[in-house]
Amino acid sequence: FLERGRGAPSTAPHYVEALLHLQDGEHDDALRLAQQARRLIPWEHEVDELIGAIHSDRADAAYPRGLLAAFWPSAGAADDAYRTAIAAAPSDPRIARAHCRLRAAMLLYATATANAADAPESSPPSVVAYRDTARVACLRAHRIAPDHAEAFTELAWIAQRWADHQLWTLGEDNRRALRRGRTLAHQALRRDPRSGAAADVLSDLHRLQAESLQTRASTDDVRPWLDLAERYHRHATRFFFDDDVTVHRMAAILYGRGYAEVAAGVDATQTFQRAVVYAERSVAAASDKPARHYNLGVMRSAVAQMGLMRGRDIRPALGRSTDAYRRALRLNPDDELVALQIALNYGMGAQAAFYRGDDPRPWVAHAVARMNDLLARKPVLAHLHDVRAGLLVEGARHVLNREEDPRPLLRRADISLRMLASLPPGSVSGLYDPAFPIFVQIERWSFEAHWRWNQGQPIEAQLAAIDALATPAHRTHPTFATICAGVEALRTKRALTRGATAAATRAAETMADCIAVMAQHPRHVPMTELALYRGILALLHAAMAPPETPERQTQLDAATAQWAIVERENPWMHVYLTSLRAQARMLARGDRGVEALAPVALRAGVSG
């Protein structure tokens, strides 16, 4: 229509030309012409609205590409132009809604970059200000046109973005923000049942509710929330114009459903593969957006992790995941989260190599090299030191289970933890859990204790170090519970070989408590790991029972049943079961033989 009207008599031909250039995404020419129009007709507030739209469109183009430096100046210039237009025409609902959309987008980018080291203007303290200014703008739009759905939808998105920030950055309870968002989105749908955007935010709010429950380690089944997320997603796709956005949303819903199935003990491979299909469609629709490649990498990594848990060769899925991450990194080289995921993929590859009987250390070396590259650029990010130490400790676990010396890797992990402890307080984000490096350190001492035990050396110092680090508050955490189960298994064996029956009983009781905590967190503790430790506990109870008694045989039968679950769920786990079954046969023959037991793996399954 603008093209057909070109050349018609007008008091503002530059305005029309600017609109045409904006439609073609030619921001520089559009802005130049709009500014000329403003000089000619300064009384027309639509010109300021257009200038705001040009800057806003430029900011929108920068955001999905991760161009932080380009987003904020454009968004700020758009904000100034819209405020000028609103001052001239405070009752124009179109400008008020445009300003509302812009402020909501600014909040989105502020939350998305809240922990970026090179984004001081969007650090966590200022996110609250972005949230509040977005609310003010959208409430103004609502007051001007109270029956229009868009302001309610944007207010719902503001609540969703704040709830997301609370969950993933601040580590806070976000239930209030989620309830507010759902209420606002339903109000938008009542005003406009055909609003795809309102249905879309409702879908995302229900998905985030499921994620919140999973993150809080709730025992609730989150699949009903994901059912609602999918229902509103399908409603959105009937009316929402942006297929690129909707396929991206569906991939996220299926990803959440996959982990809900994992928590329910279901093989979620097909669900994760469906998520991959949607993520691939999302990439095809917007291949220039690094976030889409990143999400595809996440979905493919989930397929690989599921394969690792089910005894399959994960190298193809892991390679495709890493390729997607690398494409994201080429588009946005400064995104440390993508580089971190590549390192974690190598860590998963180390676990798979151990299962296959290969040396896991080359995979660990690649993983640590990626972390070293990251730390060379961003040495003050606490979680990078923590992850590097965790990768080294996990590598030490694989080496230990190959009955080789894990201490070289453990010493390197200790250095990384010491560097972490020396960081300034400002380097720790709101989401960062200070318990995790403690867990890594406890695990580090537990593996050294196990190695020394296997070598016939004293382990009192290592056990004392573990006891000094552990607190009662840690015992409800699934990561600590898994480490604790291995430590207490070792402590029980040590007491049995010394004839200290009371100490062995206490250690076995503590191990049982740790296993009970593990069972409460199915999303974080694979079924194979839980069954493995239940079997080990039954084996230890069999060792404590008198020889050739029904009690001993009952415990051995219980151990055998648990290990059958382990092997059924993940055939790769036979590497852990060979020595355990040999110990069970020794005890079944009536030999007390605890001091002759082969090493028991302290941990198994997929590392969290």
PDB file of N, CA and C in Angstrom, residues 15 30 110-111 127 210 213 240 247 336 362 498 503 511 593:
ATOM      1  N   TYR A  15       8.254  11.065   5.485  1.00  0.00           N
ATOM      2  CA  TYR A  15       7.661  10.124   6.444  1.00  0.00           C
ATOM      3  C   TYR A  15       7.278   8.817   5.744  1.00  0.00           C
ATOM      4  N   ALA A  30      15.924   4.687   6.862  1.00  0.00           N
ATOM      5  CA  ALA A  30      14.639   5.006   7.487  1.00  0.00           C
ATOM      6  C   ALA A  30      14.806   6.096   8.538  1.00  0.00           C
ATOM      7  N   ALA A 110      17.510  -7.614  29.706  1.00  0.00           N
ATOM      8  CA  ALA A 110      18.175  -7.406  30.997  1.00  0.00           C
ATOM      9  C   ALA A 110      18.278  -8.709  31.778  1.00  0.00           C
ATOM     10  N   THR A 111      17.189  -9.502  31.771  1.00  0.00           N
ATOM     11  CA  THR A 111      17.230 -10.774  32.492  1.00  0.00           C
ATOM     12  C   THR A 111      18.117 -11.783  31.771  1.00  0.00           C
ATOM     13  N   VAL A 127      17.796  -5.137  37.147  1.00  0.00           N
ATOM     14  CA  VAL A 127      16.707  -5.876  36.531  1.00  0.00           C
ATOM     15  C   VAL A 127      15.376  -5.486  37.177  1.00  0.00           C
ATOM     16  N   ALA A 210       6.386 -25.999  35.514  1.00  0.00           N
ATOM     17  CA  ALA A 210       6.946 -27.352  35.572  1.00  0.00           C
ATOM     18  C   ALA A 210       8.437 -27.307  35.883  1.00  0.00           C
ATOM     19  N   LEU A 213       9.055 -26.558  39.573  1.00  0.00           N
ATOM     20  CA  LEU A 213       8.852 -27.720  40.433  1.00  0.00           C
ATOM     21  C   LEU A 213      10.035 -28.682  40.315  1.00  0.00           C
ATOM     22  N   PHE A 240      -1.260 -17.510  16.049  1.00  0.00           N
ATOM     23  CA  PHE A 240      -0.009 -16.760  16.185  1.00  0.00           C
ATOM     24  C   PHE A 240       0.699 -16.733  14.835  1.00  0.00           C
ATOM     25  N   VAL A 247       7.547 -23.048  17.105  1.00  0.00           N
ATOM     26  CA  VAL A 247       8.300 -24.310  17.090  1.00  0.00           C
ATOM     27  C   VAL A 247       9.374 -24.294  18.175  1.00  0.00           C
ATOM     28  N   GLU A 336      29.739 -17.525  27.100  1.00  0.00           N
ATOM     29  CA  GLU A 336      30.447 -18.556  27.866  1.00  0.00           C
ATOM     30  C   GLU A 336      29.571 -19.767  28.152  1.00  0.00           C
ATOM     31  N   PRO A 362      41.576 -38.727  27.749  1.00  0.00           N
ATOM     32  CA  PRO A 362      41.595 -37.763  26.642  1.00  0.00           C
ATOM     33  C   PRO A 362      40.335 -36.907  26.580  1.00  0.00           C
ATOM     34  N   ARG A 498      37.545 -54.268  60.568  1.00  0.00           N
ATOM     35  CA  ARG A 498      38.144 -54.075  61.892  1.00  0.00           C
ATOM     36  C   ARG A 498      37.353 -54.794  62.983  1.00  0.00           C
ATOM     37  N   ALA A 503      30.055 -49.679  64.744  1.00  0.00           N
ATOM     38  CA  ALA A 503      30.405 -48.629  63.787  1.00  0.00           C
ATOM     39  C   ALA A 503      29.898 -48.983  62.393  1.00  0.00           C
ATOM     40  N   MET A 511      24.116 -44.668  55.426  1.00  0.00           N
ATOM     41  CA  MET A 511      24.034 -44.943  53.988  1.00  0.00           C
ATOM     42  C   MET A 511      22.580 -45.112  53.562  1.00  0.00           C
ATOM     43  N   GLY A 593      34.813 -62.919  54.754  1.00  0.00           N
ATOM     44  CA  GLY A 593      35.568 -62.380  53.634  1.00  0.00           C
ATOM     45  C   GLY A 593      35.447 -60.911  53.320  1.00  0.00           C
TER      46      GLY A 593
END
